[in-house]
Coordinates of C-alpha atoms in Angstrom, one line a residue:
X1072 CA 2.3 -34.1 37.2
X1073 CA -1.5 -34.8 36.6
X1074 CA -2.6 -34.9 33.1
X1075 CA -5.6 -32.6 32.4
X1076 CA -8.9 -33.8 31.8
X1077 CA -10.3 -32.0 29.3
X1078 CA -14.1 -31.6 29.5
X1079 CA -15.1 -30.6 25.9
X1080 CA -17.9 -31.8 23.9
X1081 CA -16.7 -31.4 20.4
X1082 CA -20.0 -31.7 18.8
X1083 CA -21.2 -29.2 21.1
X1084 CA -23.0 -26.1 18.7
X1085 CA -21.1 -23.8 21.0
X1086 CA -17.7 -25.4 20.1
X1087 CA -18.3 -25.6 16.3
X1088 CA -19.5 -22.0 16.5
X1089 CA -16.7 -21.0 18.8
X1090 CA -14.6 -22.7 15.7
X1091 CA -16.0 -20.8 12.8
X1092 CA -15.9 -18.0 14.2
X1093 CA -11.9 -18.2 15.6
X1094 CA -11.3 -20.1 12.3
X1095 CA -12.6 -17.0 10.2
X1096 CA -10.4 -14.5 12.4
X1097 CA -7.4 -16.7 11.7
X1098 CA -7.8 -16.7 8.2
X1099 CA -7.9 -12.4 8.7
X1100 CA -4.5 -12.2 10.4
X1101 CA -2.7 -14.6 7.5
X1102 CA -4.4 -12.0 5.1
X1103 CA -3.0 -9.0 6.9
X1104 CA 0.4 -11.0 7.3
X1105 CA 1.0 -11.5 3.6
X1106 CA -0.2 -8.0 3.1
X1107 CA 2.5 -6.8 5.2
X1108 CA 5.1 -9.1 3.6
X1109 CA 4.0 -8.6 0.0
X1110 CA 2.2 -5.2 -0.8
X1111 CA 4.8 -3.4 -2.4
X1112 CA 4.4 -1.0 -5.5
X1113 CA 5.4 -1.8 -9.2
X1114 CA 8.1 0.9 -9.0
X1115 CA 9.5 0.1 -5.5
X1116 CA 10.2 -3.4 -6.8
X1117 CA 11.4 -2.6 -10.2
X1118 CA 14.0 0.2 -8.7
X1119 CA 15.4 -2.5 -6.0
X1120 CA 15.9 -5.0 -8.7
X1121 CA 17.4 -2.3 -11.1
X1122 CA 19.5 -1.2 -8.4
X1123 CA 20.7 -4.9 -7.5
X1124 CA 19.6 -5.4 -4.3
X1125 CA 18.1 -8.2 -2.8
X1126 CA 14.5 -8.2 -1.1
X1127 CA 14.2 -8.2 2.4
X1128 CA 12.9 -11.6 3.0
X1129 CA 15.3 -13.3 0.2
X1130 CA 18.3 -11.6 2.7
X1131 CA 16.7 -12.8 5.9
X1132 CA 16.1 -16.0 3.6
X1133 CA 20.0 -16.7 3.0
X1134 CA 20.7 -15.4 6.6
X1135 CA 18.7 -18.0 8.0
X1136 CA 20.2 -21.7 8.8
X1137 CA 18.4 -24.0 6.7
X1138 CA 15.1 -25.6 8.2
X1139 CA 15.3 -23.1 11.1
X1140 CA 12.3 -21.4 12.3
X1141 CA 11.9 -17.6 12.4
X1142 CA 9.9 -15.9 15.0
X1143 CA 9.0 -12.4 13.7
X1144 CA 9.1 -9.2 15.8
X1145 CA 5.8 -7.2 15.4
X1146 CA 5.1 -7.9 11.4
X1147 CA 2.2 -5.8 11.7
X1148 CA 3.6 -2.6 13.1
X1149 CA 2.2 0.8 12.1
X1150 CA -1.0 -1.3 10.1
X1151 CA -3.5 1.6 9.1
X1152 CA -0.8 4.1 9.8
X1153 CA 0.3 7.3 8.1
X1154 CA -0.2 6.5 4.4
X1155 CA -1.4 3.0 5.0
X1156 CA 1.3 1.7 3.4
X1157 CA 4.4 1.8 5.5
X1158 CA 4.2 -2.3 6.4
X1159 CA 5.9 -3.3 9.1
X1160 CA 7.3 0.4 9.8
X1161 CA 9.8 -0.2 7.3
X1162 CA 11.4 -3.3 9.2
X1163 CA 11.6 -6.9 9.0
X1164 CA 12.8 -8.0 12.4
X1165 CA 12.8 -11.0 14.9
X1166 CA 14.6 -14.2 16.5
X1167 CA 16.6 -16.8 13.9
X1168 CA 19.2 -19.3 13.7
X1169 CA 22.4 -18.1 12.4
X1170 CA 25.6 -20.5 12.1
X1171 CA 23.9 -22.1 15.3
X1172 CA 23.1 -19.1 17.6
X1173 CA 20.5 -17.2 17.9
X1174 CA 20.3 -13.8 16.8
X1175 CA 18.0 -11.3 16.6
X1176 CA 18.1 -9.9 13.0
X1177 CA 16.5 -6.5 11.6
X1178 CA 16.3 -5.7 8.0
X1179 CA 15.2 -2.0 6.5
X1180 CA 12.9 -2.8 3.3
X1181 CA 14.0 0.1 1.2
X1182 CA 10.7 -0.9 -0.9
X1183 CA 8.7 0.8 1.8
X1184 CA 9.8 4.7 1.2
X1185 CA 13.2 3.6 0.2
X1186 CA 13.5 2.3 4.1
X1187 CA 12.7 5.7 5.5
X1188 CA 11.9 5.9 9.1
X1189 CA 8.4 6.7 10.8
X1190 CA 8.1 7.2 14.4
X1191 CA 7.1 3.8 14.7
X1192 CA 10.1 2.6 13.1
X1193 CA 12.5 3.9 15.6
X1194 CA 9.5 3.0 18.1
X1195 CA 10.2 -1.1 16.6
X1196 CA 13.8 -0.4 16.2
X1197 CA 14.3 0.5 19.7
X1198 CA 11.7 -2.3 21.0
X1199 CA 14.7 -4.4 19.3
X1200 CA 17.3 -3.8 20.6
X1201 CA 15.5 -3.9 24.2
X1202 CA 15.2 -7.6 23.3
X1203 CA 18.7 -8.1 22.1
X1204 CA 20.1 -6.2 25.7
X1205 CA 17.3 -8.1 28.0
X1206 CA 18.4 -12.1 26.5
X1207 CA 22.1 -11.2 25.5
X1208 CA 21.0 -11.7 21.6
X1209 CA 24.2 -10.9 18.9
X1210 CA 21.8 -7.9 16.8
X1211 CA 22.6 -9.0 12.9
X1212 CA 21.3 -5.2 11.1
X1213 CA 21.1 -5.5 7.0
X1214 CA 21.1 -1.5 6.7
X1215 CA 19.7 0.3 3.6
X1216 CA 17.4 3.3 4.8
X1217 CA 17.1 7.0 3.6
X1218 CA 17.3 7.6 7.1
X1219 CA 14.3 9.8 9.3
X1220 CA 11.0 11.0 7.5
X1221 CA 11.9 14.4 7.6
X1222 CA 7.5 15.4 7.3
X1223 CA 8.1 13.5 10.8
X1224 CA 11.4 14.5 12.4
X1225 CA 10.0 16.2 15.4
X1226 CA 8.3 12.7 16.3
X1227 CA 11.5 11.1 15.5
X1228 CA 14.4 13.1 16.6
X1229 CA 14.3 15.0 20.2
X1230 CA 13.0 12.7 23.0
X1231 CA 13.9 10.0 25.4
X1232 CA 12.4 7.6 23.5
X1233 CA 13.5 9.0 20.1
X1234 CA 15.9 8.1 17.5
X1235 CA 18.8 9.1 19.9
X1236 CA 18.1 6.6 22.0
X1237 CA 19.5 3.8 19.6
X1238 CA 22.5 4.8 19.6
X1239 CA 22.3 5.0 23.9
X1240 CA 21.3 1.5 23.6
X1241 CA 24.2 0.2 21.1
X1242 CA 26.9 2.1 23.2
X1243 CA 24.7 -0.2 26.3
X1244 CA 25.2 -3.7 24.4
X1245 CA 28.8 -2.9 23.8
X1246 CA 29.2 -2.5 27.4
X1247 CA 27.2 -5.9 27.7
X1248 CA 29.3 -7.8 25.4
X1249 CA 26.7 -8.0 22.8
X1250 CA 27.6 -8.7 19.5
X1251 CA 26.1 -6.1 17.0
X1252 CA 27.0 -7.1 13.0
X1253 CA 26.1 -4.7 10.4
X1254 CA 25.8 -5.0 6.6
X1255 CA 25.8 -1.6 4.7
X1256 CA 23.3 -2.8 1.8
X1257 CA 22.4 0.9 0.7
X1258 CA 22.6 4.2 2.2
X1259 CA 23.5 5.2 5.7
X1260 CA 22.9 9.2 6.3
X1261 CA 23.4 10.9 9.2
X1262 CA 22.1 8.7 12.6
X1263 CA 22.2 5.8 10.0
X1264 CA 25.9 6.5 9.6
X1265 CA 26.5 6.6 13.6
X1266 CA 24.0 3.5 13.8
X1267 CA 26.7 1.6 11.6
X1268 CA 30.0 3.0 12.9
X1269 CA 28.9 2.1 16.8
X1270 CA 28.4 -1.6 15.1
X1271 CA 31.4 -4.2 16.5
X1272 CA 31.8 -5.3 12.6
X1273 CA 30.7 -4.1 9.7
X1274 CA 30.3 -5.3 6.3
X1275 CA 29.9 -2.5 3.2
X1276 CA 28.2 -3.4 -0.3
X1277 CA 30.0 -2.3 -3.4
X1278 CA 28.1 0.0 -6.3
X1279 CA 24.9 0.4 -3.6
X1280 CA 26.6 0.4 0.2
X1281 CA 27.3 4.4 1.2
X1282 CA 27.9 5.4 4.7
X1283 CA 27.9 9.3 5.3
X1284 CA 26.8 11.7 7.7
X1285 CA 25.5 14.2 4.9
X1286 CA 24.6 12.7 1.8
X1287 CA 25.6 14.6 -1.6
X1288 CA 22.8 16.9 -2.0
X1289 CA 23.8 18.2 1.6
X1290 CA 27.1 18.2 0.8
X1291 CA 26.3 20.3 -2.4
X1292 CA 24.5 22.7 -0.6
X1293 CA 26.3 23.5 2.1
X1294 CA 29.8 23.6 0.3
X1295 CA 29.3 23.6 -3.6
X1296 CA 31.4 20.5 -3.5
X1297 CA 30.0 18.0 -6.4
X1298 CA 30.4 14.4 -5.1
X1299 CA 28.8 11.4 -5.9
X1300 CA 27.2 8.5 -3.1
X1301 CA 30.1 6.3 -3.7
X1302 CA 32.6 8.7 -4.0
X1303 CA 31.8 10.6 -0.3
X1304 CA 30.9 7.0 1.4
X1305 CA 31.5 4.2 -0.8
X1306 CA 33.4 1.1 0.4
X1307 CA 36.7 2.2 -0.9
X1308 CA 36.4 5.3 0.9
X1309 CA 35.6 3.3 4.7
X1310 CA 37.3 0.2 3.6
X1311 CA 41.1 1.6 2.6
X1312 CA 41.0 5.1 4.0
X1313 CA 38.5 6.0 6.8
X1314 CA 38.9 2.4 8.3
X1315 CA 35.4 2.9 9.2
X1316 CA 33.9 -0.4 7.8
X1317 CA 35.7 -3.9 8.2
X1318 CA 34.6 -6.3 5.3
X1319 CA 34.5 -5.4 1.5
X1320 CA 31.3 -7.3 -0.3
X1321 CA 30.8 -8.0 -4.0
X1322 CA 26.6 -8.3 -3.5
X1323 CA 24.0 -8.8 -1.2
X1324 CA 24.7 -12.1 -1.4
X1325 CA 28.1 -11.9 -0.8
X1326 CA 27.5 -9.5 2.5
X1327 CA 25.8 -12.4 4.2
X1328 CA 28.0 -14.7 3.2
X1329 CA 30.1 -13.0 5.1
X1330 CA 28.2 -11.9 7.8
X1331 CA 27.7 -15.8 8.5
X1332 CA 30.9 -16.0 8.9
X1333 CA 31.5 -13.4 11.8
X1334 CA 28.5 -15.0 13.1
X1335 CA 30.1 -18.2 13.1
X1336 CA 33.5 -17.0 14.6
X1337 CA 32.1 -15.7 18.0
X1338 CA 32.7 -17.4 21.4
X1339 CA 30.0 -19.9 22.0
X1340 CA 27.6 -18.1 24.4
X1341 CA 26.8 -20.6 27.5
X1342 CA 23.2 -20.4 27.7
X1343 CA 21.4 -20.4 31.4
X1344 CA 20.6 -24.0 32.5
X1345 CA 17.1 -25.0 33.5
X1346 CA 16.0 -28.6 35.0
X1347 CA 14.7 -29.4 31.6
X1348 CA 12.1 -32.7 31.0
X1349 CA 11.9 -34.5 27.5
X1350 CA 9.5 -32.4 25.3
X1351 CA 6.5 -34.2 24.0
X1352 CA 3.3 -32.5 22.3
X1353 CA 0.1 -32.0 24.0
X1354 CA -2.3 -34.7 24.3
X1355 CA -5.2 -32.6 22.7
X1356 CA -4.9 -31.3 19.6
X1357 CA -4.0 -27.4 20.0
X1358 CA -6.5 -26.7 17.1
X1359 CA -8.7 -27.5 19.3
X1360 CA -8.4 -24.0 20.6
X1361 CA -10.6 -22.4 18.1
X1362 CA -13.6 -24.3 19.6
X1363 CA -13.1 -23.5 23.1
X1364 CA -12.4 -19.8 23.2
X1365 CA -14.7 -17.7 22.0
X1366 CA -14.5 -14.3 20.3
X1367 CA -16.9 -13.1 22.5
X1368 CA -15.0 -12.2 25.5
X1369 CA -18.4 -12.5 27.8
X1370 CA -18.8 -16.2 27.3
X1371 CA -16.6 -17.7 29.9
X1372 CA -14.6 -20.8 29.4
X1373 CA -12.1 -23.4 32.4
X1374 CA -8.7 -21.6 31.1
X1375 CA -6.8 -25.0 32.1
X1376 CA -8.3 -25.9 28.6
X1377 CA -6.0 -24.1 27.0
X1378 CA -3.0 -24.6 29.3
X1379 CA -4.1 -28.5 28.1
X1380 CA -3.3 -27.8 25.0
X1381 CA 0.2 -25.8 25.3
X1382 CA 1.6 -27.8 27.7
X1383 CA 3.7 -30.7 27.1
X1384 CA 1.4 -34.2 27.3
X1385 CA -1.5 -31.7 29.0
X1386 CA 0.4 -32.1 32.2
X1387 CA 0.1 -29.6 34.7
X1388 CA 0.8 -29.6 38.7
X1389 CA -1.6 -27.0 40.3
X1390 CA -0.9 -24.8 42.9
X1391 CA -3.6 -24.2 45.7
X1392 CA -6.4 -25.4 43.5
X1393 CA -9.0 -24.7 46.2
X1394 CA -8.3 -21.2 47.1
X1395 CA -8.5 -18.1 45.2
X1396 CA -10.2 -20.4 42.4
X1397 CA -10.4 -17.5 39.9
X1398 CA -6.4 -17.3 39.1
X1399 CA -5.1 -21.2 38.1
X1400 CA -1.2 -21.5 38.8
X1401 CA 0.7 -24.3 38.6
X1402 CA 3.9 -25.9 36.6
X1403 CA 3.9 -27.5 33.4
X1404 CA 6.5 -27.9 30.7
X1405 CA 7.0 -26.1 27.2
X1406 CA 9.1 -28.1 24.7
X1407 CA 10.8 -29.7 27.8
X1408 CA 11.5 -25.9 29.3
X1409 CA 9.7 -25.6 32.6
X1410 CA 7.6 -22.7 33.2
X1411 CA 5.2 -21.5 36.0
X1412 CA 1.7 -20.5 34.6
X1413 CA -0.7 -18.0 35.9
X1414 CA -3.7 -18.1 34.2
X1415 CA -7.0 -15.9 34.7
X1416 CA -10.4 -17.9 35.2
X1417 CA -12.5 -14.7 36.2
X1418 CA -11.9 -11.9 38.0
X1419 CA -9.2 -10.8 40.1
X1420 CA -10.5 -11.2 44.2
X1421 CA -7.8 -10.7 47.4
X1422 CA -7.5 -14.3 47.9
X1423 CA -6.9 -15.4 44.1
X1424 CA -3.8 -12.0 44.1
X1425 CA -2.8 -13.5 47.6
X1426 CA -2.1 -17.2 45.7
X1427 CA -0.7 -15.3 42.8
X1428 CA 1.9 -13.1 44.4
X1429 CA 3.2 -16.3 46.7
X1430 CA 3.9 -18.2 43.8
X1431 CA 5.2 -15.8 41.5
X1432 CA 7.8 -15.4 44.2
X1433 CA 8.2 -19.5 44.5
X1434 CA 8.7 -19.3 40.8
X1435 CA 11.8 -16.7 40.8
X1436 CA 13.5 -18.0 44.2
X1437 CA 13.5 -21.3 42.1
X1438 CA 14.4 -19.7 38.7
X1439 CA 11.7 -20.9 36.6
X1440 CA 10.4 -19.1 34.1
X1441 CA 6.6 -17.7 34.3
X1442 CA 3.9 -17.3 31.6
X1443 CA 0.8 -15.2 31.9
X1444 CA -2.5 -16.2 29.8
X1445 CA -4.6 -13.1 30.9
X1446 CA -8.1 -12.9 30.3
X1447 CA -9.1 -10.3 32.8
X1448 CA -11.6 -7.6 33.3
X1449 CA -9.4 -6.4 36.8
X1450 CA -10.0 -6.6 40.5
X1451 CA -12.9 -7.4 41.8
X1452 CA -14.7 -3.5 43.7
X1453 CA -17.3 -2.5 46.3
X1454 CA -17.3 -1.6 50.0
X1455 CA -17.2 -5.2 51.6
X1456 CA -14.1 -6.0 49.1
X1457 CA -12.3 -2.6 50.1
X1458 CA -12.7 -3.4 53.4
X1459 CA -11.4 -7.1 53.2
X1460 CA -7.8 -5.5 51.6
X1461 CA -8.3 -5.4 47.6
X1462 CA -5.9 -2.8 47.3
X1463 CA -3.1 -3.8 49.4
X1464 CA -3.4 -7.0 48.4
X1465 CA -4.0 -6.6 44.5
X1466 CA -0.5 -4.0 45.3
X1467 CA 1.6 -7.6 46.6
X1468 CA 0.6 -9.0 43.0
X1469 CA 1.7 -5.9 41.1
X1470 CA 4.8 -5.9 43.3
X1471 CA 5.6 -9.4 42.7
X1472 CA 5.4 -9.3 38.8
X1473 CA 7.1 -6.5 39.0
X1474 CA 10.2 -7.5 41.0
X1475 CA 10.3 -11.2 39.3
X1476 CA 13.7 -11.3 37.7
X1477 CA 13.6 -14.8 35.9
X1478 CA 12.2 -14.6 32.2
X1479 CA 8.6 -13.6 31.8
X1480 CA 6.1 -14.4 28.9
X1481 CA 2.6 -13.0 28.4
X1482 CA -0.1 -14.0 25.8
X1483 CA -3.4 -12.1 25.9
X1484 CA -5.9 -15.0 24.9
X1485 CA -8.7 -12.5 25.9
X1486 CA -9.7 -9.4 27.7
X1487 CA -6.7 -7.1 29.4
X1488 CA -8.6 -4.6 31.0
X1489 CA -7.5 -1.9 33.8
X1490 CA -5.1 -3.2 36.8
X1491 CA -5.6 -6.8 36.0
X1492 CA -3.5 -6.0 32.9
X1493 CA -1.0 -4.5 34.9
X1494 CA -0.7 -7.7 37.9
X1495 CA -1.0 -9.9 34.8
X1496 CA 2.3 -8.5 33.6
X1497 CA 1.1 -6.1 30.6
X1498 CA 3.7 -4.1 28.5
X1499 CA 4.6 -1.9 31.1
X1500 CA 5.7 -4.7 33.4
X1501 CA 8.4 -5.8 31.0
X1502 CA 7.3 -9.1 30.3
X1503 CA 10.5 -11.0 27.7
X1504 CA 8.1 -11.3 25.2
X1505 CA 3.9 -10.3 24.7
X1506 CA 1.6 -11.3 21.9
X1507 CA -2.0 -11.6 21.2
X1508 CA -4.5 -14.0 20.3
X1509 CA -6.8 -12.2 17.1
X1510 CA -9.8 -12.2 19.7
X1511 CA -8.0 -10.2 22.2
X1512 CA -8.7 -7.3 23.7
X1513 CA -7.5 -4.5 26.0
X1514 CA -8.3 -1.0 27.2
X1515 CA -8.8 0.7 30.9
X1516 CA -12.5 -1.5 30.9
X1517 CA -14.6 -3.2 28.5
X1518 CA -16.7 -1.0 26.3
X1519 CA -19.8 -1.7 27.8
X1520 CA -18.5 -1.0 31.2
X1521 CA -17.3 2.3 30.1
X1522 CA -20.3 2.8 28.7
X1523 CA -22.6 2.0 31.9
X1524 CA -19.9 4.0 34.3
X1525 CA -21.0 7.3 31.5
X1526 CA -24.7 6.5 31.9
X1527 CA -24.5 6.5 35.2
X1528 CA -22.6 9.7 36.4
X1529 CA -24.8 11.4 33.5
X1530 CA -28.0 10.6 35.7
X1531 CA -26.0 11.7 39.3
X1532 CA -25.4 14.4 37.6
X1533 CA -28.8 15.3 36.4
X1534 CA -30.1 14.2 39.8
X1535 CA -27.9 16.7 41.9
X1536 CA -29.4 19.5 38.9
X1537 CA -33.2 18.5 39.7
X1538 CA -33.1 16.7 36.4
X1539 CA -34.5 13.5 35.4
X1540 CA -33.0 10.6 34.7
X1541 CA -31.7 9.6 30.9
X1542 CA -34.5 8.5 28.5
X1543 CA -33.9 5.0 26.7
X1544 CA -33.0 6.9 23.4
X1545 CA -30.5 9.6 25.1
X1546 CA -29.0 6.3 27.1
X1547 CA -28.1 4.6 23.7
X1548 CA -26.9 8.4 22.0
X1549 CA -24.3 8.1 24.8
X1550 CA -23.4 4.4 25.3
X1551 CA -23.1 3.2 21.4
X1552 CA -20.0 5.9 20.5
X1553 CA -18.6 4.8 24.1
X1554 CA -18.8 0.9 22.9
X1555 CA -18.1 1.4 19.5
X1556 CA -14.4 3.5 20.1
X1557 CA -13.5 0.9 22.9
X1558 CA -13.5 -1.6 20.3
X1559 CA -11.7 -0.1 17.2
X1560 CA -9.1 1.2 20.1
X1561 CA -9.1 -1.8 22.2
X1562 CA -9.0 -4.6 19.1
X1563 CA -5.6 -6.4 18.6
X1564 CA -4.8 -5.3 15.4
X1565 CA -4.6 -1.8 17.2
X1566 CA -2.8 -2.6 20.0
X1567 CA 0.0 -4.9 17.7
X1568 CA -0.1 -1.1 14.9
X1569 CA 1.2 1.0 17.7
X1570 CA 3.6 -2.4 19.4
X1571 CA 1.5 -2.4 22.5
X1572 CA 3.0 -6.2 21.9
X1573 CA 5.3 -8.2 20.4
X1574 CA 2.7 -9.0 17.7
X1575 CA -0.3 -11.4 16.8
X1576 CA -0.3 -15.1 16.9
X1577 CA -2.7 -18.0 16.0
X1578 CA -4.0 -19.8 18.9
X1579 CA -2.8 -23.2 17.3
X1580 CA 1.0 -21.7 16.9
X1581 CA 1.1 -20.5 20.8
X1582 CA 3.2 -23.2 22.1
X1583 CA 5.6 -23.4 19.3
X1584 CA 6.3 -19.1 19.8
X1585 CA 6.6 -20.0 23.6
X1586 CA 9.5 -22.4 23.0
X1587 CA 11.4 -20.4 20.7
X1588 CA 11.0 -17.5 23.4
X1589 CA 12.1 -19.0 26.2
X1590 CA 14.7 -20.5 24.2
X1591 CA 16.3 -17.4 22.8
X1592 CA 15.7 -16.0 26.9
X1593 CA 18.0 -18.2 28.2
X1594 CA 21.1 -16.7 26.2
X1595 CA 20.7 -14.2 29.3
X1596 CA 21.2 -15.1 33.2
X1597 CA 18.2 -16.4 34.7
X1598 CA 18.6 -13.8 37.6
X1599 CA 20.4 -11.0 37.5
X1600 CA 20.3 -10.0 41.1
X1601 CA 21.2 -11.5 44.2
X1602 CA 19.9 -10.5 47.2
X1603 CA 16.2 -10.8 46.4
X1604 CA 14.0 -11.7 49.4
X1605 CA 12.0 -14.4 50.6
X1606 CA 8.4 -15.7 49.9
X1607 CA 5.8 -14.1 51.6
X1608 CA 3.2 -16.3 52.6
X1609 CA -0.7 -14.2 53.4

């Protein structure tokens, strides 16, 4: 492969301002991070320590293999939300090493509403176990909630993609062969209890671990009968007479202890095998990223500076680099996994979908995985364009991402706006894994397109009426509101609240997420099917 040239001037004013101004949005997202990791209330905390448990990220601390890294799930779910308060919805959750094998581990933090559940917790809880299922994951859960926000429960409860589902999904692993480990660390009520029963193994807390499926003020109320926590669900009662839980812990501590050890007793999962290279670092320094993208998403920029800087020693073979110049594909290496990269350098024209489609379909015949780096504002429209086949031809891309059955990864590094979203693989194309850069963002169109598309039906409109066109002043009443709602809607840190992705991720750090990733994908077959089809060439 050819090593890429890079072509930036470093002590360029537009790279040092490109810098700052990346620089300063990075330094917002670790400040919203640790928010989300440490704003808890005086009497949260003092209750969990009276009560002995252990904080979330102490237990996801001793879970952990030593020296391992951790690649959170989402940490900034429900941001802004509901009271403001309900960090992370609730839930700690993402990829780790456990006794070797990668997991993927959730946690309830009773010192958010004693680990109630919000719509976007089962939302996040359910996004979970889609990732366990889709790379054949063993789900580690460290229970203690008070089960669904009852204020909530018709948000929660009823619907396909409601609470119910969970338990849909476990019964799903267990036909899979996924492992799913559960530690009763505090109360189970009601679908908490079912959560924990439908677990393959369970391990149950003395003096704070309760499993039931009406707690005792439920209990009281609808048969008089006085009972305490520990008495109606305790571990003696599942442990020696229901049979319902497995493993009998002294502590928190003592739970994972044990729950390592299950870990560390299941088969050895053969992972997929890829045609993998030595890894090696880029040869540019991926900080380097600050200074070439800028948060401006109208100041363009050659996206195979960034692939230089993600890809192992910059090196990159590229696919058809003379046609459809606007979309760059080609193969590189990620910590020695090797990957197929389509990346956006403008907008979205029949030739540039044409290339994409052919060798996302070169890509899955061959089972290598592919990674997206949009930065699109959609298809390229007008007459002439219609006429040269925009639609059927944008509809092969679509169709291609869509049908691709080999691990896909997405990172939006800049705009994801209308269909180029969707034949970038967006959210709804089921990409393994999708996070944002802090400078991303994504939306039906840009702002100021929505704006102009307002403006101008507003004057058709007042030209079919015998009106005259908009004034300056009336132009700016309706295009500011348009502008300024596209961006509070369309920012990252809205799209990561409601887990339109997988969470935000500084530039610097992309490469390092991407190996862990595709590391944890290839638990899973490569390709599930096998018939597939053959490549289509124009």
């Amino acid at each position: 492969m050819d090593v890429i040239e890079t072509r930036i001037d470093k002590n360029s004013d537009t790279y040092r301002k490109n810098y700052r101004d990346m620089e300063t949005l990075v330094e917002a997202l670790r400040g919203e991070l640790k928010k989300a990791a440490e704003d808890r209330s005086e009497k949260a905390l003092t209750r969990e320590k009276e009560s002995g448990k252990l904080p979330a990220l102490k237990k996801l601390e001793l879970l952990l293999d030593k020296n391992t890294p951790f690649l959170e799930i989402s940490p900034l779910t429900a941001r802004g939300m509901y009271d403001g308060k309900i960090h992370r919805a609730g839930l700690l959750a993402g990829i780790g090493m456990v006794e070797g094998k990668e997991a993927l581990i959730t946690i309830n933090d009773a010192t958010i509403k004693g680990g109630s559940a919000y719509p976007l917790s089962v939302k996040k809880g359910l996004r979970c176990q889609a990732i366990a299922m889709e790379n054949r994951l063993p789900s580690i859960n460290l229970i203690d909630s008070a089960g669904a926000y009852l204020p909530m429960q018709s948000e929660i409860f009823p619907d396909l993609w409601d609470g119910g589902r969970a338990f849909y999904n476990q019964a799903m692993l267990s036909k899979m062969g996924v492992p799913q480990i559960a530690a009763v660390m505090g109360l189970c009520t009601a679908g908490g209890a079912y959560g924990v029963a439908m677990c393959d193994e369970i391990v149950h807390v003395k003096g704070h671990g309760a499993i039931f499926l009406g707690g005792p003020p439920l209990v009281r109320a609808a048969t008089g009968e006085e009972v305490t926590a520990d008495e109606l669900g305790g571990p003696n009662v599942h442990c020696v007479e229901s049979g319902v839980s497995d493993y009998i812990a002294e502590d928190d501590g003592d739970a994972i202890a044990i729950v390592r050890k299950i870990i560390k007793n299941l088969p050895v999962n053969k992972k997929s095998e890829l045609s993998m290279s030595e890894p090696a670092p880029p040869i540019y320094d991926p900080k380097e990223l600050y200074g070439i993208v800028s948060p401006d998403l109208t100041k363009p920029y050659d996206i195979r500076e960034v692939i230089a800087r993600i890809v192992d020693r910059s090196e990159f073979l590229e696919f058809k680099e003379l046609f459809g110049t606007t979309l760059v594909c080609g193969w590189a290496n990620i910590h020695g996994y090797p990957v197929g990269i389509l990346a956006n350098n403008g907008i979205l024209f029949s030739d540039s979908a044409l290339k994409g489609t052919q060798f996302i379909q070169l890509c899955d015949k061959r089972g290598i995985p592919l990674l997206f780096l949009q930065n699109i504002t959609g298809f390229i429209i007008g007459k002439a364009y219609e006429q040269g086949g925009i639609t059927k031809n944008g509809h092969k891309m679509v169709n291609a991402v869509s049908t691709a059955s080999v691990p896909k990864f997405t990172v939006i590094v800049g705009a994801s706006f209308g269909a180029g979203n969707y034949a970038m693989c967006g959210r709804a194309y089921s990409p393994r894994f999708l996070w944002m850069w802090p400078n991303a963002q994504i939306g039906v169109m840009g702002g100021e397109q929505a704006a102009d598309v307002l403006v101008s039906i507003t004057n058709d409109q007042n030209a079919r009426l015998g009106k005259p066109p908009l004034t300056k002043e009336e132009v700016l009443f309706l295009r500011d509101p348009v502008i300024a709602n596209a961006l509070k809607d369309g920012n990252a840190y809205y799209s990561t609240a409601n887990l339109w992705d997988d969470g935000i991720i500084d530039p610097a750090k992309t490469r390092d997420v991407l190996g862990i990733a595709i590391s944890a994908s290839l638990n899973a077959p490569i390709r599930d099917d096998v018939h597939g089809h053959g490549v289509f060439r124009m």
